[in-house]
XYZ file of N, CA and C in Angstrom:
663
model
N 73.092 105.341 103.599
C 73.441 105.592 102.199
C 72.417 104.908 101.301
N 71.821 105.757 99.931
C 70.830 104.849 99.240
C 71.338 103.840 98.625
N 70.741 103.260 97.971
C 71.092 102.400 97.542
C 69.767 101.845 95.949
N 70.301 101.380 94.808
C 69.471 100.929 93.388
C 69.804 99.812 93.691
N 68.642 98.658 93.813
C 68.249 97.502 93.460
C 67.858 97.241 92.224
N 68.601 96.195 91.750
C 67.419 96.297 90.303
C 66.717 94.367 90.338
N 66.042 94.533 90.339
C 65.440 92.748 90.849
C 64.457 92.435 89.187
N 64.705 90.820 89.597
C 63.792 90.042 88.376
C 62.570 89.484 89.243
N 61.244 89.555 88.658
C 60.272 89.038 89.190
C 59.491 88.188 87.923
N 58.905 87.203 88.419
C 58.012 86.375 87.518
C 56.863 86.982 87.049
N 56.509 87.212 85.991
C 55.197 87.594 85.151
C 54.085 87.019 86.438
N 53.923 86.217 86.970
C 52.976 85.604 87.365
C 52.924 86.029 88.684
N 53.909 86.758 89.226
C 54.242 86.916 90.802
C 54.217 88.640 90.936
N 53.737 89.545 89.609
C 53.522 90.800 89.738
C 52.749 91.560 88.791
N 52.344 92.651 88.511
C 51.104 93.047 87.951
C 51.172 92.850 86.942
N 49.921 92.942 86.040
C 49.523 92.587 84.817
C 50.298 90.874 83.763
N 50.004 90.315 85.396
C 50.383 88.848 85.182
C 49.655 87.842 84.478
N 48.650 87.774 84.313
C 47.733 86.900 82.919
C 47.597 87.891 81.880
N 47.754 89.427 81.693
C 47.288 90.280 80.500
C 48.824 89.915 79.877
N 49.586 89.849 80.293
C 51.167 89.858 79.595
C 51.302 88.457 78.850
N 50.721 87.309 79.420
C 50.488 86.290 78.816
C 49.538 86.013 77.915
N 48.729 86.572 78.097
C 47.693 86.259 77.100
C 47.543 87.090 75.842
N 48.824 88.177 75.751
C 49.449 88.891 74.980
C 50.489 88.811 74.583
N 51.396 87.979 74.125
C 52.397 87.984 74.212
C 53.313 88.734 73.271
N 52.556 89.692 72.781
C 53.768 90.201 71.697
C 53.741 92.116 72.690
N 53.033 91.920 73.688
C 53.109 93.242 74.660
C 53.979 93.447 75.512
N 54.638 95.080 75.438
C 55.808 94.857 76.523
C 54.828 96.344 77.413
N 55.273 96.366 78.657
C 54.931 97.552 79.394
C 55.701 98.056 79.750
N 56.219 99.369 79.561
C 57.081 100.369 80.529
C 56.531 100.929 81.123
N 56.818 101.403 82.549
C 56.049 102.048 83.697
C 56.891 103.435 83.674
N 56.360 104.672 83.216
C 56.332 106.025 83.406
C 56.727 106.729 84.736
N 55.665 106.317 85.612
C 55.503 106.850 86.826
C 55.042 106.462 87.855
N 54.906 106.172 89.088
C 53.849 106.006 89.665
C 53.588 106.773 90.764
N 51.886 106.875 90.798
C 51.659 108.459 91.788
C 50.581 107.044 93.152
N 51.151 107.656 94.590
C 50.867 107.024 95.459
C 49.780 107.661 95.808
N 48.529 107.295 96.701
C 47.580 108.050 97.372
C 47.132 107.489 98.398
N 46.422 107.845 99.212
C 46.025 107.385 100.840
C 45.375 106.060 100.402
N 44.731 105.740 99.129
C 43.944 104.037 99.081
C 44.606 103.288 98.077
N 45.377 103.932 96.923
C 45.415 103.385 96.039
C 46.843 103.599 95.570
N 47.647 103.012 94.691
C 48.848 103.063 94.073
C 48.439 103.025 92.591
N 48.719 103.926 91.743
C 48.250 104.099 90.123
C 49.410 104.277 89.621
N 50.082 103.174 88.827
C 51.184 103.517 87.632
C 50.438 103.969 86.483
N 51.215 104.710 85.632
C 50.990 105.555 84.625
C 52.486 104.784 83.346
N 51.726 104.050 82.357
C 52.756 103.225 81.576
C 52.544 103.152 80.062
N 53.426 102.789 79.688
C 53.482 102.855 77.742
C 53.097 101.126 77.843
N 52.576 100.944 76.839
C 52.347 99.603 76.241
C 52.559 99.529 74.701
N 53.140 98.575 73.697
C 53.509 98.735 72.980
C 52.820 96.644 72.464
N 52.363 97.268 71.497
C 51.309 95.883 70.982
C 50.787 96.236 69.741
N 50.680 95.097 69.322
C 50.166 95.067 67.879
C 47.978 95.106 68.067
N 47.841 94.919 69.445
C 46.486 94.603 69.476
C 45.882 95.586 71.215
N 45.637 96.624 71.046
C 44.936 97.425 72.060
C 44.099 96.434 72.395
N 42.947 96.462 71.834
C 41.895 95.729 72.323
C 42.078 94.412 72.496
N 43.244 93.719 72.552
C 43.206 92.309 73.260
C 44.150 92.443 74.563
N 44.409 93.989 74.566
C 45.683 94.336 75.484
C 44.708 94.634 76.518
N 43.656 95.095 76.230
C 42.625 95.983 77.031
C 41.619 94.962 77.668
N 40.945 93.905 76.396
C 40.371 92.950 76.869
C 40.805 91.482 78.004
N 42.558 91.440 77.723
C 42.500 90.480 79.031
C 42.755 91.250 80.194
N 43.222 92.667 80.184
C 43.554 93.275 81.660
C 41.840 93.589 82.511
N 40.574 93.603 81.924
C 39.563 93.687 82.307
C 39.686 92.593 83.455
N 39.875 91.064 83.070
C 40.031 90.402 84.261
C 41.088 89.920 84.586
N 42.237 90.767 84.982
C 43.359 90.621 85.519
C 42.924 91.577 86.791
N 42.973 90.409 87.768
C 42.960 90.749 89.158
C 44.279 91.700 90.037
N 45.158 92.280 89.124
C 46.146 92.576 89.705
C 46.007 94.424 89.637
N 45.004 94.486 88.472
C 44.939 95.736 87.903
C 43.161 95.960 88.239
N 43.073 97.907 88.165
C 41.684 97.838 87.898
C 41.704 99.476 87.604
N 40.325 99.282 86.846
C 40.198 101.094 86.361
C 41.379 101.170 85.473
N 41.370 100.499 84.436
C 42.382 100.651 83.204
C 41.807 101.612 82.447
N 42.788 102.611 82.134
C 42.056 103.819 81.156
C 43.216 104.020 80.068
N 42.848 104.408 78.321
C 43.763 104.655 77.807
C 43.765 105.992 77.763
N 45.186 106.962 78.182
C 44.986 108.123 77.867
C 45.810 108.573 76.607
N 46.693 107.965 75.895
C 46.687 108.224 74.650
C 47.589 106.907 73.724
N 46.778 107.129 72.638
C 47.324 106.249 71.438
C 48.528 106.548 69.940
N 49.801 105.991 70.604
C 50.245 106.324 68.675
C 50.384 104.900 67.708
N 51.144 105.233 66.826
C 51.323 103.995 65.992
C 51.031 102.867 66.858
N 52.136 102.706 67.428
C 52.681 101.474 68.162
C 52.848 101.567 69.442
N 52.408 102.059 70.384
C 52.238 102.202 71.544
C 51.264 103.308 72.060
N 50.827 103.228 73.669
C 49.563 103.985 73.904
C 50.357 103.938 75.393
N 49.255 105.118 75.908
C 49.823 105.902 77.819
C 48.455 105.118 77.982
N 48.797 104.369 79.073
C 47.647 103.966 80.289
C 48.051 104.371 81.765
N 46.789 104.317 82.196
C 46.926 104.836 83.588
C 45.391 103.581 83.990
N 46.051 102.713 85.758
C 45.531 102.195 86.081
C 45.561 102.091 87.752
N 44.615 101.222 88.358
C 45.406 101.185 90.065
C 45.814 99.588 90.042
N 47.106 99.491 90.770
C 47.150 98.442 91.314
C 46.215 97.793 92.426
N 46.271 96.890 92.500
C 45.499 96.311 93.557
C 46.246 95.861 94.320
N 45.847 95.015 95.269
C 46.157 94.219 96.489
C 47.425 93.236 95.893
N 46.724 92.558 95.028
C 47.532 91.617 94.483
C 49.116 91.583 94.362
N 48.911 93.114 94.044
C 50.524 93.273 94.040
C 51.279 93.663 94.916
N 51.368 92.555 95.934
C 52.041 92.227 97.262
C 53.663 93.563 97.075
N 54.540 93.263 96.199
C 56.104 93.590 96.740
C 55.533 95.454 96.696
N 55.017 95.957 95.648
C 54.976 97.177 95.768
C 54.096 97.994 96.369
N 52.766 97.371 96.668
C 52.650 97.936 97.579
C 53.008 98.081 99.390
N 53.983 97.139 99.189
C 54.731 96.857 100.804
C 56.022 97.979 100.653
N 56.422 98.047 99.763
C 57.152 99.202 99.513
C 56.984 100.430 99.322
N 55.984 100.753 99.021
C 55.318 102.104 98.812
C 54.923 102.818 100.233
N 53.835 101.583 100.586
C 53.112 101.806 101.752
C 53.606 101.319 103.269
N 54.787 100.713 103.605
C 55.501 100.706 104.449
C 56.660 101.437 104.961
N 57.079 100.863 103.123
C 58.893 101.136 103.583
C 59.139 102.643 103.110
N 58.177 103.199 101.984
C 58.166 104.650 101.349
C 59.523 104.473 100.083
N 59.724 103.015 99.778
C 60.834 103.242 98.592
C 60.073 103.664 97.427
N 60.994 103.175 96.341
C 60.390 104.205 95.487
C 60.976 103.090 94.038
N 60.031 103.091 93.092
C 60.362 102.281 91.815
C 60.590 103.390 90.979
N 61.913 103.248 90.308
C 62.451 104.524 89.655
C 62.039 103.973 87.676
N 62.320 102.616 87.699
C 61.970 102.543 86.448
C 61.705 100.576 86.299
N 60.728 100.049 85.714
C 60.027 99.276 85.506
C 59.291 98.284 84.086
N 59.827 97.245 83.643
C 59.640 97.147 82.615
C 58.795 95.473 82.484
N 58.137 94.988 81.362
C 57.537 93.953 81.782
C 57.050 93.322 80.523
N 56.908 91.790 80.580
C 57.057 91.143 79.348
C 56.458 90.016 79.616
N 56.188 89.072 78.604
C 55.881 87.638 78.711
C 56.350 87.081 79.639
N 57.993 87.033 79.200
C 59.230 86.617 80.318
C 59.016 87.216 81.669
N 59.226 88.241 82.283
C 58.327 88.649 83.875
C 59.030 90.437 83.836
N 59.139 90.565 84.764
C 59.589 92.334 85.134
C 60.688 92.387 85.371
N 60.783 93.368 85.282
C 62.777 93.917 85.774
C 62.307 95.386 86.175
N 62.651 95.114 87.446
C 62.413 96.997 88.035
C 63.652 97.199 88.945
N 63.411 98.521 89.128
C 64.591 99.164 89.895
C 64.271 99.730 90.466
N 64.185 99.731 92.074
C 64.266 100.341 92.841
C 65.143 100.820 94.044
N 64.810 102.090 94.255
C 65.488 102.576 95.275
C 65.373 103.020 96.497
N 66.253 102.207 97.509
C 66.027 102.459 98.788
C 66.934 103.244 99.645
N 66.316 103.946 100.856
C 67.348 105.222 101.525
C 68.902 104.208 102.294
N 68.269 102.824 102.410
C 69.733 101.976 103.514
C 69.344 100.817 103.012
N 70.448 99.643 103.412
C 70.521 98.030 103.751
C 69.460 97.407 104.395
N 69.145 97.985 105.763
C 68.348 97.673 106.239
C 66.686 98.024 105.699
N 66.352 98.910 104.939
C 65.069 98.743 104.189
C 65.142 97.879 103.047
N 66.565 97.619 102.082
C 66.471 96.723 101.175
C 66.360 95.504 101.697
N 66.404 95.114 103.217
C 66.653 93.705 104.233
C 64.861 93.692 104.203
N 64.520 94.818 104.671
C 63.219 94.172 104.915
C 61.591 94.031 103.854
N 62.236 94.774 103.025
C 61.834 94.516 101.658
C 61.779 92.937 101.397
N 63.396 92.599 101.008
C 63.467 91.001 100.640
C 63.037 90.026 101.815
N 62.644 90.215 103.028
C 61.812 89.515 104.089
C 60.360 89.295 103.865
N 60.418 90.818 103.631
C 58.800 90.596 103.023
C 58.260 89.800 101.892
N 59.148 89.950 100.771
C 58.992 88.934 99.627
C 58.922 87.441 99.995
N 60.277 87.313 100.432
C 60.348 85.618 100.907
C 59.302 85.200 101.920
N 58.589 85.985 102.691
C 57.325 85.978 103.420
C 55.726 85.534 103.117
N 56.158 86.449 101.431
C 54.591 86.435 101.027
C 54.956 85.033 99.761
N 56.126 84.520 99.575
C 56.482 83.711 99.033
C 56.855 83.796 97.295
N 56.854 85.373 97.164
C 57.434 86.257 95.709
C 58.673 85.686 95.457
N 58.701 84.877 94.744
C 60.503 84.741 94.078
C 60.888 85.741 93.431
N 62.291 86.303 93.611
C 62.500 87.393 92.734
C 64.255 87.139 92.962
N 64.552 87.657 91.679
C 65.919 87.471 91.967
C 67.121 88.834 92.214
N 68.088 89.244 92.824
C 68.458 90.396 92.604
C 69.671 90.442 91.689
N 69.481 90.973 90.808
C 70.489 91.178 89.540
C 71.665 92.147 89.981
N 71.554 93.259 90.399
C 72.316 94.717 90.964
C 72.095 95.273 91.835
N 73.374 95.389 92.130
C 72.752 96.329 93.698
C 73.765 97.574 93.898
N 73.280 98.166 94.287
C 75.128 99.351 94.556
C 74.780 100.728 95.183
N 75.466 101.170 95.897
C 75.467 102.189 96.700
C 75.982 103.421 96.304
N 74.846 104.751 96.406
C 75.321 106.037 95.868
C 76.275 106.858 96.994
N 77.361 106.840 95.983
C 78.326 107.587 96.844
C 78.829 108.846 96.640
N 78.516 108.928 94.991
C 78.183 110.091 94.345
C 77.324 109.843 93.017
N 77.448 111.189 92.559
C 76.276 110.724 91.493
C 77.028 110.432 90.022
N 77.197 109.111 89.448
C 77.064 108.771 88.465
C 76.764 109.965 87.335
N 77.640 109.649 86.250
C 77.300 110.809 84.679
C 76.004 111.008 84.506
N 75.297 109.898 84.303
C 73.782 109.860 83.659
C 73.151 110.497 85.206
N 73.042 109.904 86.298
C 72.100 110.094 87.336
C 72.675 111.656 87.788
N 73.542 112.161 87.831
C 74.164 113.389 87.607
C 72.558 114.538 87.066
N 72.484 114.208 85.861
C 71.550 114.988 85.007
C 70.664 114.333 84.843
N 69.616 113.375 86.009
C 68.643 113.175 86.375
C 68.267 111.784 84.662
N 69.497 111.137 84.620
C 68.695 110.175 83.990
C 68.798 109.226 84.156
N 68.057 108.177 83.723
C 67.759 107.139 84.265
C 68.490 105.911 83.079
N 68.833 104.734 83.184
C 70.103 104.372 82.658
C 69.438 103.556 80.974
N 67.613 103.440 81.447
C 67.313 103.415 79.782
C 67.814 105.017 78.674
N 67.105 105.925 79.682
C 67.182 107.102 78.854
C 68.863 107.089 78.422
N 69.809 106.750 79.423
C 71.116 107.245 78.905
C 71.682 106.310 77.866
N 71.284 105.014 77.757
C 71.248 104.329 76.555
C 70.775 104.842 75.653
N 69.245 105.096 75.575
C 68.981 105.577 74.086
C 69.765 106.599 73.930
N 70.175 107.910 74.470
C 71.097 108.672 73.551
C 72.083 108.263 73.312
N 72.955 107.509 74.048
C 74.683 106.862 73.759
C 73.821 106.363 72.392
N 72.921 105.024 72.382
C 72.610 104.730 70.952
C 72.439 105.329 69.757
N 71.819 106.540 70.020
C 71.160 107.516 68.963
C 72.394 108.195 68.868
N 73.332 108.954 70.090
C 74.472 109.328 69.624
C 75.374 108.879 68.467
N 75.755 107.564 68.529
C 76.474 106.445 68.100
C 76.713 105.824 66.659
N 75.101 106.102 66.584
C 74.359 105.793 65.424
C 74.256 106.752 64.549
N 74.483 108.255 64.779
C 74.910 109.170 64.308
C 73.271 109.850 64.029
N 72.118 109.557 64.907
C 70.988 110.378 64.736
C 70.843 111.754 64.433
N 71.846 112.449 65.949
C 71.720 113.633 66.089
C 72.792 114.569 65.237
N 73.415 113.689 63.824
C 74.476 114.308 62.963
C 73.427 115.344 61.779
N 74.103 116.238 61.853
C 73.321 116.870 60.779
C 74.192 116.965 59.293
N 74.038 116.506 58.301
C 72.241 115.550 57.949
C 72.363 114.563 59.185
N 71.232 113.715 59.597
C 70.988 112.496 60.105
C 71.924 111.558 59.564
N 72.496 110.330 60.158
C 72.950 109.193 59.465
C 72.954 108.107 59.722
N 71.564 108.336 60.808
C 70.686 106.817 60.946
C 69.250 107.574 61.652
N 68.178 106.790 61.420
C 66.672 107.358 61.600
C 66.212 106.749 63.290
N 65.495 107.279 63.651
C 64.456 106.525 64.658
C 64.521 105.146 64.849
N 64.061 104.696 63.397
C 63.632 103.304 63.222
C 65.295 102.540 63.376
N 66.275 103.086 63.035
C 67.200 102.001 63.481
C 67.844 101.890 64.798
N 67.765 103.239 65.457
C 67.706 103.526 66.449
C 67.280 102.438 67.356
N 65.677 102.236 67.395
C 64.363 101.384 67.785
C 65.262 99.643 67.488
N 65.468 99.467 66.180
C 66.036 98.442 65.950
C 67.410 97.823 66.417
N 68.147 98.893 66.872
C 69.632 98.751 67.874
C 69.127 98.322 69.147
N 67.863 98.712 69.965
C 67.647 98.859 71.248
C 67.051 97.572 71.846
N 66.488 97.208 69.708
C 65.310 96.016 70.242
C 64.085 97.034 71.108
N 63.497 97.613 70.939
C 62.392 98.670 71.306
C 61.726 99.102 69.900
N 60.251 99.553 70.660
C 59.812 100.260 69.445
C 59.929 101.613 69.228
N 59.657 102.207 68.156
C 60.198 103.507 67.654
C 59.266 104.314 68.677
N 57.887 104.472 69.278
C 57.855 105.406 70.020
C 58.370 104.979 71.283
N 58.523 103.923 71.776
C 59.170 103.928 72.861
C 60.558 104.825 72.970
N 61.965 104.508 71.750
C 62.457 105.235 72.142
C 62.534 106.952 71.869
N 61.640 106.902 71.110
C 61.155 108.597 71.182
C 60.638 108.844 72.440
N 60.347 108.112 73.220
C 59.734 108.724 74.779
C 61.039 108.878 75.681
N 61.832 107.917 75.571
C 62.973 107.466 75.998
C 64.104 109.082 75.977
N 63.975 109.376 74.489
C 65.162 110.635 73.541
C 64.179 111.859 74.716
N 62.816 112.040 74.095
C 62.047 112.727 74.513
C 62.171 112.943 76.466
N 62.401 112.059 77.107
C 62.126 112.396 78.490
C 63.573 112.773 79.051
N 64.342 112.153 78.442
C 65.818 112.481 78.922
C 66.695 113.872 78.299
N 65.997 114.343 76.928
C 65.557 115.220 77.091
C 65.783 116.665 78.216
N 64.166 116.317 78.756
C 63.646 116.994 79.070
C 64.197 116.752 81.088
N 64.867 115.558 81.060
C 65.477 115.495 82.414
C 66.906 116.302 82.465
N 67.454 116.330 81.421
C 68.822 116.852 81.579
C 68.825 118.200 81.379
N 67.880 118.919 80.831
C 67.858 119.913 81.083
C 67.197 120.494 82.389
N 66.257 120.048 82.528
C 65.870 120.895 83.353
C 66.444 120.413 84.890
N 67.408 119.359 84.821
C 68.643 118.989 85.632
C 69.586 120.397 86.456
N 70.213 120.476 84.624
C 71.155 120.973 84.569
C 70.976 122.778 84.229
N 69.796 123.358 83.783
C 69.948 124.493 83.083
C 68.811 124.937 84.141
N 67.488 123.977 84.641
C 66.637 124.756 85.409
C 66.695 125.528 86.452
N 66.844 126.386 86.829
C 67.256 126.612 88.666
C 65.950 125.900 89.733
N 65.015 125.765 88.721
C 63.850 124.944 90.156
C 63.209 123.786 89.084
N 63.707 123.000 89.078
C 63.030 122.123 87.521
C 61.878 121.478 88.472
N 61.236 120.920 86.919
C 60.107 120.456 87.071
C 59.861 119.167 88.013
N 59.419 118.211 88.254
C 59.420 117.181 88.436
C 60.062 115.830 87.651
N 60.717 114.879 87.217
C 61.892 114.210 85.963
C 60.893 113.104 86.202
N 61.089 112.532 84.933
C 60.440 111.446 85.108
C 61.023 109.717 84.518
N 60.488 108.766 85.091
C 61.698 107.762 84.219
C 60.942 106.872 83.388
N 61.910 106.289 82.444
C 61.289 104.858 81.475
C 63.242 104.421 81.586
């Protein structure tokens, strides 16, 4: 039976561990990540008051390499980069165990990701491996799919189903409107394109969930 982990890791004990510090007003959400025979490349939002100091300490952050921006708005930008070596837990997971990081977030304070594994025994040897390579991490949640949950039902992921309960709530989607983006953003503690990516991907997961007969590929934040 699978099973969602959701674990805390130290800024310092996983990627973009001196760029997050030496930035501190930067948060990263991780989009996606696409695996390949050499390399592991997340695809992530960053949200900063300063690109180019976001850009300039990840140059020598040993955890990352081949940082590219592929697009910029107000307040946040899409990067796409490879992990390296450095980052012991995921690539032991990727490239061993074949789990899978469904959604990923990261700060001064350290990461919070979630991942998901097919049994017990791969989440066993996962946390062996950590305590091995000497990764502290803590596990916050854990729980077993026995069926599918409302949100995971229609392929979303439990930020996306927040921002709409929020935006619901808040009365966004009332016509007239009777709260904007920006308070939206300000309920979530997020920035306004973040949760426009957030409205935007869940979206585009629940439908093509629920209405596609062969949907696309879903994606999480």
């Amino acid at each position: 039976m699978s099973l969602f982990a959701e674990i805390t890791v130290p800024v310092d004990e996983f990627a973009l561990s001196s760029t997050l510090q030496a930035v501190p007003d930067a948060t990263v959400d991780i989009e996606r990540v696409i695996a390949t025979d050499d390399d592991i490349a997340p695809y992530f939002w960053v949200a900063t008051h300063d690109f180019a100091a976001f850009e300039s300490a990840a140059e020598s952050d040993e955890t990352v390499s081949q940082l590219v921006r592929l697009d910029e708005f107000e307040d946040a930008g899409l990067y796409r980069a490879d992990w390296t070596e450095s980052v012991e837990p995921v690539q032991h997971a990727y490239s061993e165990l074949n789990a899978g990081i469904l959604e990923a977030s990261g700060r001064r304070e350290g990461w919070e990701i979630r991942f998901q594994f097919d049994d017990r025994s791969q989440l066993q040897s996962f946390c062996e491996f950590c305590e091995g390579a000497g990764v502290s991490f803590q596990l916050s949640r854990l729980h077993e799919i026995e069926r599918a949950e409302p949100a995971e039902q229609y392929g979303l992921t439990p930020k996306q189903e927040e921002a709409l309960l929020t935006a619901w709530e808040l009365g966004f989607f009332d016509t007239p409107r009777s709260a904007t983006l920006g308070a939206v953003a300000d309920e979530l503690d997020i920035s306004k394109q973040s949760v426009s990516d957030r409205i935007r991907r869940a979206n585009r997961n629940w439908i093509a969930d629920a209405l596609v007969v062969e949907p696309a590929e879903v994606t999480a934040d």
